[in-house]
Structure formats: C-alpha cells, structure tokens
C-alpha cells in the first residue's frame, strides 16, 4: 500500500498541503494518506505552582483535544472529496515532530513520501518552522508545498543539476514512475556561479548522452545559465519558464546543499510558486 505522510497543524499551510496530497495520490496512485498531528508546547497554558514545577491547564488540554479532532475530521473530508478511493489514517503523537515522523516511518514502511506545507513569510505554522529539520532527517523523499501554490497536473519538471557531478542523476532514474507520466517534459538546468567559467562542448555532450542513455523515452532539454547565487538562478529560471515541479537532487545544486548556512530556508521561503521534491 503506497502511503503519503502529511504532518499537520492548525494553519492554512496544512490545508493547502493536504489538498495537494489528495491530488498527488490520484495522479501517482497512492492508496493511503496518514495525517500526523504532534504536540506543540506553546499550545498549552501552564499554571506555575512553584519554582521548577508547572502543571498544564486542564481546560486548555480539553480545548486542544477538541480542536485537534475537528482539524483532523476537516482534513479527512478534504481528502475524501478530492480522492474518494484513498484511505485516510489519523495519528496523534506527543513527541517532537522529527522524532514522531521517524518513529512512524519505522512503523509504516509503506510511506514513500512526506508532504510539508510551507509559508513564504513568518507565520504560526509549526510544520513550516520545522521544514529544514524534517527534510534533513527524513529517509524518504519529501515534497514541500508553498502556501500560495494551487495544484495543477505535473507536466513540466525542472531539475537543477551539477554538470560536474552527473552521476547524481542516478537518484532521478530510481523515480521513473514520477517522470514517465504522459506529456511530462524534463528540463535540466546547470547554473555557473562564475561568469567566465565556460563549459566545454565535450562536457555538455557527455551530460546530454548520459541523460539520453537513461531517459531515452522521456522528452528533455538542457539549459545553462549564470547566477552568483544558485538558489536565485533556479527560482528565476522557474518563474521565466513554465514549471510545475522542481526536483532537488543530491549535490551542489540541491536545496539541501545549503543547509549548513541556512540558505535552504531562504530558497524555500522565496519559492512561492512551485512545489519542491527533495529526493533521497
């Protein structure tokens, strides 16, 4: 049973992610969606009795339980409306979100995809605030959905790649079920950060032949661009060229490459138009 996991909170980013999950399940034949709600400490009111001790306000706990039940029922209805044949499970966990996800993945080996809602500005979205840690620790591919995104069938896929590390594309070849759909067009993009760094025709031909060898039956184009900032280059290209999905590969041109200096968060929050699929 192919399964999608969607961590949820009480914000509009969650509802948007769940809508996409339902559509994604239909398009890519997923049978099961799990909605995961984890505890968020700031949701509780504390009564401080003495130094070093505190007790949770019982009324706040009851209100949270009711709100959580209403939320999960509402999200369940969204999925049923958009993908009536998809099974929906609801999971509530008191652990931190990254631990909850990784524990659930061990219990549910059928989970092949995590879908996360993100916001392009500071918000109250607990899931959005934890996107980097989730994407970094998840052993399965992760789809990040901007809050301003409206679902459309995936036809045009942008794949930023490093021409000096073309073997990284092997990760893409493992996901042919995603890119072999009817009418899908692949666009590979290499961005130079040094304007004078010319790429030889031989190197370009090697990339072209490598892609053709593994993806003979799938239409594709290769583009070369210059930008001092790779993230800006990717997003600018995606805006200027019709793009339904960005696939982030391991290596230099991956969003994950920038985690150490947090540019990944800048890239995610700047991207308000296209979902980003991070392969593992």
PDB file of C-alpha atoms in Angstrom:
ATOM      1  CA  UNK A   1       0.000   0.000   0.000  1.00  0.00           C
ATOM      2  CA  UNK A   2       1.724   3.198  -1.212  1.00  0.00           C
ATOM      3  CA  UNK A   3       1.427   5.812   1.522  1.00  0.00           C
ATOM      4  CA  UNK A   4       1.824   9.591   1.874  1.00  0.00           C
ATOM      5  CA  UNK A   5       2.549  11.137   5.282  1.00  0.00           C
ATOM      6  CA  UNK A   6       1.348  14.697   5.951  1.00  0.00           C
ATOM      7  CA  UNK A   7       2.351  16.369   9.255  1.00  0.00           C
ATOM      8  CA  UNK A   8      -0.379  18.890  10.088  1.00  0.00           C
ATOM      9  CA  UNK A   9      -1.035  21.949  12.232  1.00  0.00           C
ATOM     10  CA  UNK A  10      -3.842  24.496  12.561  1.00  0.00           C
ATOM     11  CA  UNK A  11      -2.774  26.841   9.746  1.00  0.00           C
ATOM     12  CA  UNK A  12      -3.759  27.326   6.115  1.00  0.00           C
ATOM     13  CA  UNK A  13      -0.416  25.880   5.014  1.00  0.00           C
ATOM     14  CA  UNK A  14      -1.602  22.488   6.261  1.00  0.00           C
ATOM     15  CA  UNK A  15      -4.903  22.644   4.398  1.00  0.00           C
ATOM     16  CA  UNK A  16      -3.082  23.523   1.179  1.00  0.00           C
ATOM     17  CA  UNK A  17      -0.630  20.633   1.661  1.00  0.00           C
ATOM     18  CA  UNK A  18      -3.482  18.187   2.305  1.00  0.00           C
ATOM     19  CA  UNK A  19      -5.293  19.303  -0.862  1.00  0.00           C
ATOM     20  CA  UNK A  20      -2.135  18.611  -2.854  1.00  0.00           C
ATOM     21  CA  UNK A  21      -1.683  15.249  -1.101  1.00  0.00           C
ATOM     22  CA  UNK A  22      -5.143  14.195  -2.250  1.00  0.00           C
ATOM     23  CA  UNK A  23      -4.423  15.219  -5.846  1.00  0.00           C
ATOM     24  CA  UNK A  24      -0.964  13.644  -5.731  1.00  0.00           C
ATOM     25  CA  UNK A  25      -2.473  10.386  -4.503  1.00  0.00           C
ATOM     26  CA  UNK A  26      -4.759  10.297  -7.540  1.00  0.00           C
ATOM     27  CA  UNK A  27      -2.093  11.221 -10.067  1.00  0.00           C
ATOM     28  CA  UNK A  28       0.592   8.859  -8.749  1.00  0.00           C
ATOM     29  CA  UNK A  29      -1.634   6.041  -7.458  1.00  0.00           C
ATOM     30  CA  UNK A  30      -1.065   6.291  -3.718  1.00  0.00           C
ATOM     31  CA  UNK A  31      -3.557   4.246  -1.688  1.00  0.00           C
ATOM     32  CA  UNK A  32      -3.156   5.739   1.769  1.00  0.00           C
ATOM     33  CA  UNK A  33      -2.642   9.155   3.401  1.00  0.00           C
ATOM     34  CA  UNK A  34      -1.602   9.482   7.052  1.00  0.00           C
ATOM     35  CA  UNK A  35      -2.341  12.768   8.832  1.00  0.00           C
ATOM     36  CA  UNK A  36       0.105  13.280  11.707  1.00  0.00           C
ATOM     37  CA  UNK A  37      -0.579  15.810  14.466  1.00  0.00           C
ATOM     38  CA  UNK A  38       2.183  16.273  17.036  1.00  0.00           C
ATOM     39  CA  UNK A  39       2.155  18.192  20.288  1.00  0.00           C
ATOM     40  CA  UNK A  40       3.331  21.795  20.235  1.00  0.00           C
ATOM     41  CA  UNK A  41       4.371  23.045  23.655  1.00  0.00           C
ATOM     42  CA  UNK A  42       3.187  26.601  23.041  1.00  0.00           C
ATOM     43  CA  UNK A  43      -0.361  25.306  22.520  1.00  0.00           C
ATOM     44  CA  UNK A  44      -0.692  24.768  26.256  1.00  0.00           C
ATOM     45  CA  UNK A  45      -1.281  27.222  29.084  1.00  0.00           C
ATOM     46  CA  UNK A  46       0.798  26.435  32.149  1.00  0.00           C
ATOM     47  CA  UNK A  47      -0.076  27.045  35.773  1.00  0.00           C
ATOM     48  CA  UNK A  48       3.156  27.710  37.668  1.00  0.00           C
ATOM     49  CA  UNK A  49       2.737  26.312  41.174  1.00  0.00           C
ATOM     50  CA  UNK A  50       6.277  26.617  42.452  1.00  0.00           C
ATOM     51  CA  UNK A  51       9.745  27.214  41.150  1.00  0.00           C
ATOM     52  CA  UNK A  52      10.757  24.337  38.925  1.00  0.00           C
ATOM     53  CA  UNK A  53       7.242  22.899  38.738  1.00  0.00           C
ATOM     54  CA  UNK A  54       4.332  23.532  36.406  1.00  0.00           C
ATOM     55  CA  UNK A  55       1.044  21.889  35.552  1.00  0.00           C
ATOM     56  CA  UNK A  56      -0.875  22.038  32.314  1.00  0.00           C
ATOM     57  CA  UNK A  57      -4.208  23.818  32.474  1.00  0.00           C
ATOM     58  CA  UNK A  58      -6.836  21.069  32.120  1.00  0.00           C
ATOM     59  CA  UNK A  59      -9.244  23.337  30.242  1.00  0.00           C
ATOM     60  CA  UNK A  60      -6.545  24.134  27.671  1.00  0.00           C
ATOM     61  CA  UNK A  61      -5.825  20.442  27.174  1.00  0.00           C
ATOM     62  CA  UNK A  62      -9.505  19.657  26.600  1.00  0.00           C
ATOM     63  CA  UNK A  63      -9.843  22.541  24.169  1.00  0.00           C
ATOM     64  CA  UNK A  64      -6.789  21.344  22.268  1.00  0.00           C
ATOM     65  CA  UNK A  65      -8.155  17.806  22.037  1.00  0.00           C
ATOM     66  CA  UNK A  66     -11.414  19.149  20.604  1.00  0.00           C
ATOM     67  CA  UNK A  67      -9.623  21.441  18.139  1.00  0.00           C
ATOM     68  CA  UNK A  68      -7.374  18.581  17.022  1.00  0.00           C
ATOM     69  CA  UNK A  69     -10.344  16.292  16.437  1.00  0.00           C
ATOM     70  CA  UNK A  70     -12.133  18.970  14.416  1.00  0.00           C
ATOM     71  CA  UNK A  71      -8.974  19.661  12.403  1.00  0.00           C
ATOM     72  CA  UNK A  72      -8.357  16.020  11.507  1.00  0.00           C
ATOM     73  CA  UNK A  73     -12.008  15.485  10.584  1.00  0.00           C
ATOM     74  CA  UNK A  74     -11.935  18.582   8.363  1.00  0.00           C
ATOM     75  CA  UNK A  75      -8.749  17.458   6.611  1.00  0.00           C
ATOM     76  CA  UNK A  76     -10.169  13.966   6.211  1.00  0.00           C
ATOM     77  CA  UNK A  77     -13.203  15.452   4.434  1.00  0.00           C
ATOM     78  CA  UNK A  78     -10.913  17.377   2.057  1.00  0.00           C
ATOM     79  CA  UNK A  79      -9.134  14.164   1.072  1.00  0.00           C
ATOM     80  CA  UNK A  80     -12.370  12.193   0.628  1.00  0.00           C
ATOM     81  CA  UNK A  81     -13.789  14.961  -1.554  1.00  0.00           C
ATOM     82  CA  UNK A  82     -10.736  15.121  -3.815  1.00  0.00           C
ATOM     83  CA  UNK A  83      -9.615  11.479  -3.714  1.00  0.00           C
ATOM     84  CA  UNK A  84     -12.524   9.299  -2.531  1.00  0.00           C
ATOM     85  CA  UNK A  85     -10.712   5.989  -3.045  1.00  0.00           C
ATOM     86  CA  UNK A  86      -7.800   6.926  -0.794  1.00  0.00           C
ATOM     87  CA  UNK A  87      -7.656   5.502   2.717  1.00  0.00           C
ATOM     88  CA  UNK A  88      -7.046   8.104   5.445  1.00  0.00           C
ATOM     89  CA  UNK A  89      -5.469   7.449   8.854  1.00  0.00           C
ATOM     90  CA  UNK A  90      -5.107   9.930  11.716  1.00  0.00           C
ATOM     91  CA  UNK A  91      -2.180   9.764  14.111  1.00  0.00           C
ATOM     92  CA  UNK A  92      -1.638  11.947  17.196  1.00  0.00           C
ATOM     93  CA  UNK A  93       1.773  11.846  18.871  1.00  0.00           C
ATOM     94  CA  UNK A  94       3.158  13.734  21.879  1.00  0.00           C
ATOM     95  CA  UNK A  95       6.801  13.516  20.781  1.00  0.00           C
ATOM     96  CA  UNK A  96       8.721  16.228  18.923  1.00  0.00           C
ATOM     97  CA  UNK A  97       7.821  16.402  15.261  1.00  0.00           C
ATOM     98  CA  UNK A  98      11.046  14.946  13.809  1.00  0.00           C
ATOM     99  CA  UNK A  99      11.029  12.037  16.257  1.00  0.00           C
ATOM    100  CA  UNK A 100       7.326  11.428  15.637  1.00  0.00           C
ATOM    101  CA  UNK A 101       7.904  11.276  11.892  1.00  0.00           C
ATOM    102  CA  UNK A 102      10.894   8.961  12.069  1.00  0.00           C
ATOM    103  CA  UNK A 103       9.160   6.640  14.554  1.00  0.00           C
ATOM    104  CA  UNK A 104       6.114   6.488  12.306  1.00  0.00           C
ATOM    105  CA  UNK A 105       8.275   5.734   9.254  1.00  0.00           C
ATOM    106  CA  UNK A 106       9.720   2.736  11.089  1.00  0.00           C
ATOM    107  CA  UNK A 107       6.226   1.512  11.961  1.00  0.00           C
ATOM    108  CA  UNK A 108       4.839   2.235   8.480  1.00  0.00           C
ATOM    109  CA  UNK A 109       7.411   1.118   5.882  1.00  0.00           C
ATOM    110  CA  UNK A 110       4.824   1.737   3.141  1.00  0.00           C
ATOM    111  CA  UNK A 111       5.345   5.525   3.489  1.00  0.00           C
ATOM    112  CA  UNK A 112       7.142   6.659   0.331  1.00  0.00           C
ATOM    113  CA  UNK A 113       6.542  10.409   0.508  1.00  0.00           C
ATOM    114  CA  UNK A 114       6.239  13.175   3.099  1.00  0.00           C
ATOM    115  CA  UNK A 115       4.334  16.320   2.113  1.00  0.00           C
ATOM    116  CA  UNK A 116       5.047  19.529   4.052  1.00  0.00           C
ATOM    117  CA  UNK A 117       3.244  22.854   3.819  1.00  0.00           C
ATOM    118  CA  UNK A 118       5.481  25.943   3.874  1.00  0.00           C
ATOM    119  CA  UNK A 119       4.819  29.659   4.141  1.00  0.00           C
ATOM    120  CA  UNK A 120       6.639  32.463   2.335  1.00  0.00           C
ATOM    121  CA  UNK A 121       6.603  34.693   5.404  1.00  0.00           C
ATOM    122  CA  UNK A 122       6.806  34.281   9.190  1.00  0.00           C
ATOM    123  CA  UNK A 123       3.657  32.555  10.409  1.00  0.00           C
ATOM    124  CA  UNK A 124       2.247  30.357  13.148  1.00  0.00           C
ATOM    125  CA  UNK A 125       2.817  27.215  11.103  1.00  0.00           C
ATOM    126  CA  UNK A 126       4.578  24.701  13.332  1.00  0.00           C
ATOM    127  CA  UNK A 127       5.234  22.367  10.384  1.00  0.00           C
ATOM    128  CA  UNK A 128       6.662  25.184   8.266  1.00  0.00           C
ATOM    129  CA  UNK A 129       9.002  26.199  11.089  1.00  0.00           C
ATOM    130  CA  UNK A 130      10.413  22.661  11.173  1.00  0.00           C
ATOM    131  CA  UNK A 131      10.736  22.034   7.437  1.00  0.00           C
ATOM    132  CA  UNK A 132      14.534  22.069   7.414  1.00  0.00           C
ATOM    133  CA  UNK A 133      14.931  19.522  10.214  1.00  0.00           C
ATOM    134  CA  UNK A 134      12.249  17.265   8.711  1.00  0.00           C
ATOM    135  CA  UNK A 135      13.700  17.404   5.190  1.00  0.00           C
ATOM    136  CA  UNK A 136      17.193  16.808   6.513  1.00  0.00           C
ATOM    137  CA  UNK A 137      16.382  13.780   8.692  1.00  0.00           C
ATOM    138  CA  UNK A 138      13.713  12.113   6.549  1.00  0.00           C
ATOM    139  CA  UNK A 139      14.864   8.856   4.901  1.00  0.00           C
ATOM    140  CA  UNK A 140      12.124   9.157   2.254  1.00  0.00           C
ATOM    141  CA  UNK A 141      11.551  11.777  -0.423  1.00  0.00           C
ATOM    142  CA  UNK A 142       9.922  14.994   0.755  1.00  0.00           C
ATOM    143  CA  UNK A 143       7.598  17.340  -1.115  1.00  0.00           C
ATOM    144  CA  UNK A 144       7.494  20.961   0.064  1.00  0.00           C
ATOM    145  CA  UNK A 145       4.334  22.858  -0.887  1.00  0.00           C
ATOM    146  CA  UNK A 146       4.274  26.689  -0.855  1.00  0.00           C
ATOM    147  CA  UNK A 147       1.157  28.133   0.739  1.00  0.00           C
ATOM    148  CA  UNK A 148       0.429  30.187  -2.390  1.00  0.00           C
ATOM    149  CA  UNK A 149       0.523  27.135  -4.662  1.00  0.00           C
ATOM    150  CA  UNK A 150      -2.586  25.929  -6.477  1.00  0.00           C
ATOM    151  CA  UNK A 151      -2.443  22.352  -7.725  1.00  0.00           C
ATOM    152  CA  UNK A 152      -2.067  21.599 -11.403  1.00  0.00           C
ATOM    153  CA  UNK A 153      -1.093  18.347 -13.100  1.00  0.00           C
ATOM    154  CA  UNK A 154       2.685  17.948 -13.221  1.00  0.00           C
ATOM    155  CA  UNK A 155       3.772  18.325 -16.849  1.00  0.00           C
ATOM    156  CA  UNK A 156       6.930  20.462 -16.708  1.00  0.00           C
ATOM    157  CA  UNK A 157       9.615  19.340 -14.263  1.00  0.00           C
ATOM    158  CA  UNK A 158      12.713  21.442 -13.577  1.00  0.00           C
ATOM    159  CA  UNK A 159      15.780  19.515 -12.413  1.00  0.00           C
ATOM    160  CA  UNK A 160      18.751  21.675 -11.377  1.00  0.00           C
ATOM    161  CA  UNK A 161      21.927  19.633 -11.759  1.00  0.00           C
ATOM    162  CA  UNK A 162      25.691  19.972 -11.479  1.00  0.00           C
ATOM    163  CA  UNK A 163      27.346  19.152 -14.781  1.00  0.00           C
ATOM    164  CA  UNK A 164      30.499  18.160 -12.888  1.00  0.00           C
ATOM    165  CA  UNK A 165      28.578  15.538 -10.921  1.00  0.00           C
ATOM    166  CA  UNK A 166      26.242  13.964 -13.445  1.00  0.00           C
ATOM    167  CA  UNK A 167      26.202  10.617 -11.642  1.00  0.00           C
ATOM    168  CA  UNK A 168      23.996  12.313  -9.022  1.00  0.00           C
ATOM    169  CA  UNK A 169      21.217  11.967 -11.597  1.00  0.00           C
ATOM    170  CA  UNK A 170      21.065   8.276 -10.723  1.00  0.00           C
ATOM    171  CA  UNK A 171      18.707   9.251  -7.892  1.00  0.00           C
ATOM    172  CA  UNK A 172      16.312  10.578 -10.505  1.00  0.00           C
ATOM    173  CA  UNK A 173      16.422   7.377 -12.539  1.00  0.00           C
ATOM    174  CA  UNK A 174      15.157   5.486  -9.484  1.00  0.00           C
ATOM    175  CA  UNK A 175      11.933   7.527  -9.632  1.00  0.00           C
ATOM    176  CA  UNK A 176      10.845   6.892 -13.196  1.00  0.00           C
ATOM    177  CA  UNK A 177       7.236   6.371 -12.099  1.00  0.00           C
ATOM    178  CA  UNK A 178       7.172  10.093 -11.358  1.00  0.00           C
ATOM    179  CA  UNK A 179       8.683  11.310 -14.609  1.00  0.00           C
ATOM    180  CA  UNK A 180       7.265   8.782 -17.078  1.00  0.00           C
ATOM    181  CA  UNK A 181       3.733  10.139 -16.973  1.00  0.00           C
ATOM    182  CA  UNK A 182       2.082  11.163 -20.221  1.00  0.00           C
ATOM    183  CA  UNK A 183       3.123  14.542 -21.643  1.00  0.00           C
ATOM    184  CA  UNK A 184       5.834  15.137 -18.993  1.00  0.00           C
ATOM    185  CA  UNK A 185       8.704  17.364 -20.127  1.00  0.00           C
ATOM    186  CA  UNK A 186      12.009  17.400 -18.224  1.00  0.00           C
ATOM    187  CA  UNK A 187      14.209  20.490 -18.095  1.00  0.00           C
ATOM    188  CA  UNK A 188      17.729  20.096 -16.742  1.00  0.00           C
ATOM    189  CA  UNK A 189      19.410  23.303 -15.559  1.00  0.00           C
ATOM    190  CA  UNK A 190      23.092  23.884 -14.828  1.00  0.00           C
ATOM    191  CA  UNK A 191      23.990  27.223 -13.231  1.00  0.00           C
ATOM    192  CA  UNK A 192      27.502  28.653 -13.268  1.00  0.00           C
ATOM    193  CA  UNK A 193      28.382  30.923 -10.366  1.00  0.00           C
ATOM    194  CA  UNK A 194      31.388  32.306 -12.253  1.00  0.00           C
ATOM    195  CA  UNK A 195      30.533  34.144 -15.439  1.00  0.00           C
ATOM    196  CA  UNK A 196      33.834  33.307 -17.104  1.00  0.00           C
ATOM    197  CA  UNK A 197      33.556  29.592 -16.277  1.00  0.00           C
ATOM    198  CA  UNK A 198      32.845  28.288 -19.775  1.00  0.00           C
ATOM    199  CA  UNK A 199      31.746  24.677 -20.124  1.00  0.00           C
ATOM    200  CA  UNK A 200      33.325  22.714 -22.936  1.00  0.00           C
ATOM    201  CA  UNK A 201      31.179  21.209 -25.677  1.00  0.00           C
ATOM    202  CA  UNK A 202      32.596  17.812 -24.791  1.00  0.00           C
ATOM    203  CA  UNK A 203      31.312  18.103 -21.212  1.00  0.00           C
ATOM    204  CA  UNK A 204      27.904  19.261 -22.458  1.00  0.00           C
ATOM    205  CA  UNK A 205      27.724  16.318 -24.838  1.00  0.00           C
ATOM    206  CA  UNK A 206      28.619  13.908 -22.048  1.00  0.00           C
ATOM    207  CA  UNK A 207      25.688  15.182 -19.975  1.00  0.00           C
ATOM    208  CA  UNK A 208      23.350  15.004 -22.961  1.00  0.00           C
ATOM    209  CA  UNK A 209      24.375  11.429 -23.766  1.00  0.00           C
ATOM    210  CA  UNK A 210      24.140  10.365 -20.114  1.00  0.00           C
ATOM    211  CA  UNK A 211      20.576  11.671 -19.821  1.00  0.00           C
ATOM    212  CA  UNK A 212      19.539  10.159 -23.150  1.00  0.00           C
ATOM    213  CA  UNK A 213      21.004   6.801 -22.184  1.00  0.00           C
ATOM    214  CA  UNK A 214      18.841   6.530 -19.059  1.00  0.00           C
ATOM    215  CA  UNK A 215      15.757   8.520 -20.142  1.00  0.00           C
ATOM    216  CA  UNK A 216      15.519   7.680 -23.840  1.00  0.00           C
ATOM    217  CA  UNK A 217      11.732   7.741 -23.951  1.00  0.00           C
ATOM    218  CA  UNK A 218      11.212  10.984 -21.976  1.00  0.00           C
ATOM    219  CA  UNK A 219      11.390  14.408 -23.712  1.00  0.00           C
ATOM    220  CA  UNK A 220      14.049  16.626 -22.133  1.00  0.00           C
ATOM    221  CA  UNK A 221      16.046  19.812 -22.633  1.00  0.00           C
ATOM    222  CA  UNK A 222      19.285  21.033 -21.034  1.00  0.00           C
ATOM    223  CA  UNK A 223      19.884  24.709 -20.240  1.00  0.00           C
ATOM    224  CA  UNK A 224      22.954  26.546 -18.981  1.00  0.00           C
ATOM    225  CA  UNK A 225      22.677  29.764 -17.016  1.00  0.00           C
ATOM    226  CA  UNK A 226      24.766  32.146 -14.894  1.00  0.00           C
ATOM    227  CA  UNK A 227      23.944  33.491 -11.449  1.00  0.00           C
ATOM    228  CA  UNK A 228      26.196  34.243  -8.487  1.00  0.00           C
ATOM    229  CA  UNK A 229      23.514  32.713  -6.241  1.00  0.00           C
ATOM    230  CA  UNK A 230      22.396  29.232  -7.321  1.00  0.00           C
ATOM    231  CA  UNK A 231      19.074  29.444  -5.452  1.00  0.00           C
ATOM    232  CA  UNK A 232      18.216  32.740  -7.175  1.00  0.00           C
ATOM    233  CA  UNK A 233      19.218  31.254 -10.515  1.00  0.00           C
ATOM    234  CA  UNK A 234      16.962  28.247 -10.052  1.00  0.00           C
ATOM    235  CA  UNK A 235      13.938  30.242  -8.921  1.00  0.00           C
ATOM    236  CA  UNK A 236      14.377  32.916 -11.596  1.00  0.00           C
ATOM    237  CA  UNK A 237      14.523  30.246 -14.283  1.00  0.00           C
ATOM    238  CA  UNK A 238      11.439  28.521 -12.853  1.00  0.00           C
ATOM    239  CA  UNK A 239       9.500  31.788 -12.972  1.00  0.00           C
ATOM    240  CA  UNK A 240      10.560  32.569 -16.535  1.00  0.00           C
ATOM    241  CA  UNK A 241       9.888  29.041 -17.822  1.00  0.00           C
ATOM    242  CA  UNK A 242       6.697  27.119 -17.116  1.00  0.00           C
ATOM    243  CA  UNK A 243       7.462  24.861 -14.183  1.00  0.00           C
ATOM    244  CA  UNK A 244       5.054  22.616 -12.285  1.00  0.00           C
ATOM    245  CA  UNK A 245       7.619  20.950 -10.035  1.00  0.00           C
ATOM    246  CA  UNK A 246      11.256  21.419  -9.014  1.00  0.00           C
ATOM    247  CA  UNK A 247      13.171  18.247  -8.196  1.00  0.00           C
ATOM    248  CA  UNK A 248      16.122  18.757  -5.839  1.00  0.00           C
ATOM    249  CA  UNK A 249      18.910  16.226  -6.359  1.00  0.00           C
ATOM    250  CA  UNK A 250      21.829  15.489  -4.047  1.00  0.00           C
ATOM    251  CA  UNK A 251      24.924  17.564  -4.729  1.00  0.00           C
ATOM    252  CA  UNK A 252      25.859  21.147  -5.486  1.00  0.00           C
ATOM    253  CA  UNK A 253      22.557  22.238  -6.986  1.00  0.00           C
ATOM    254  CA  UNK A 254      20.378  20.640  -4.327  1.00  0.00           C
ATOM    255  CA  UNK A 255      18.455  22.823  -1.881  1.00  0.00           C
ATOM    256  CA  UNK A 256      19.878  20.515   0.785  1.00  0.00           C
ATOM    257  CA  UNK A 257      23.420  21.537  -0.148  1.00  0.00           C
ATOM    258  CA  UNK A 258      22.843  24.881   1.562  1.00  0.00           C
ATOM    259  CA  UNK A 259      21.661  23.602   4.923  1.00  0.00           C
ATOM    260  CA  UNK A 260      24.871  24.475   6.731  1.00  0.00           C
ATOM    261  CA  UNK A 261      24.444  28.208   6.134  1.00  0.00           C
ATOM    262  CA  UNK A 262      20.622  28.119   6.125  1.00  0.00           C
ATOM    263  CA  UNK A 263      20.307  29.265   2.528  1.00  0.00           C
ATOM    264  CA  UNK A 264      17.938  26.334   2.133  1.00  0.00           C
ATOM    265  CA  UNK A 265      15.370  28.186   4.232  1.00  0.00           C
ATOM    266  CA  UNK A 266      15.812  31.290   2.110  1.00  0.00           C
ATOM    267  CA  UNK A 267      15.311  29.212  -1.018  1.00  0.00           C
ATOM    268  CA  UNK A 268      12.175  27.572   0.339  1.00  0.00           C
ATOM    269  CA  UNK A 269      10.624  30.800   1.566  1.00  0.00           C
ATOM    270  CA  UNK A 270      11.460  32.684  -1.633  1.00  0.00           C
ATOM    271  CA  UNK A 271       9.744  29.971  -3.643  1.00  0.00           C
ATOM    272  CA  UNK A 272       6.033  30.783  -3.567  1.00  0.00           C
ATOM    273  CA  UNK A 273       5.049  29.251  -6.905  1.00  0.00           C
ATOM    274  CA  UNK A 274       6.261  25.683  -7.303  1.00  0.00           C
ATOM    275  CA  UNK A 275       6.434  22.639  -5.047  1.00  0.00           C
ATOM    276  CA  UNK A 276       9.922  21.220  -4.458  1.00  0.00           C
ATOM    277  CA  UNK A 277      10.507  17.477  -4.326  1.00  0.00           C
ATOM    278  CA  UNK A 278      13.671  16.527  -2.423  1.00  0.00           C
ATOM    279  CA  UNK A 279      14.915  13.092  -3.425  1.00  0.00           C
ATOM    280  CA  UNK A 280      16.864  10.806  -1.117  1.00  0.00           C
TER     281      UNK A 280
END
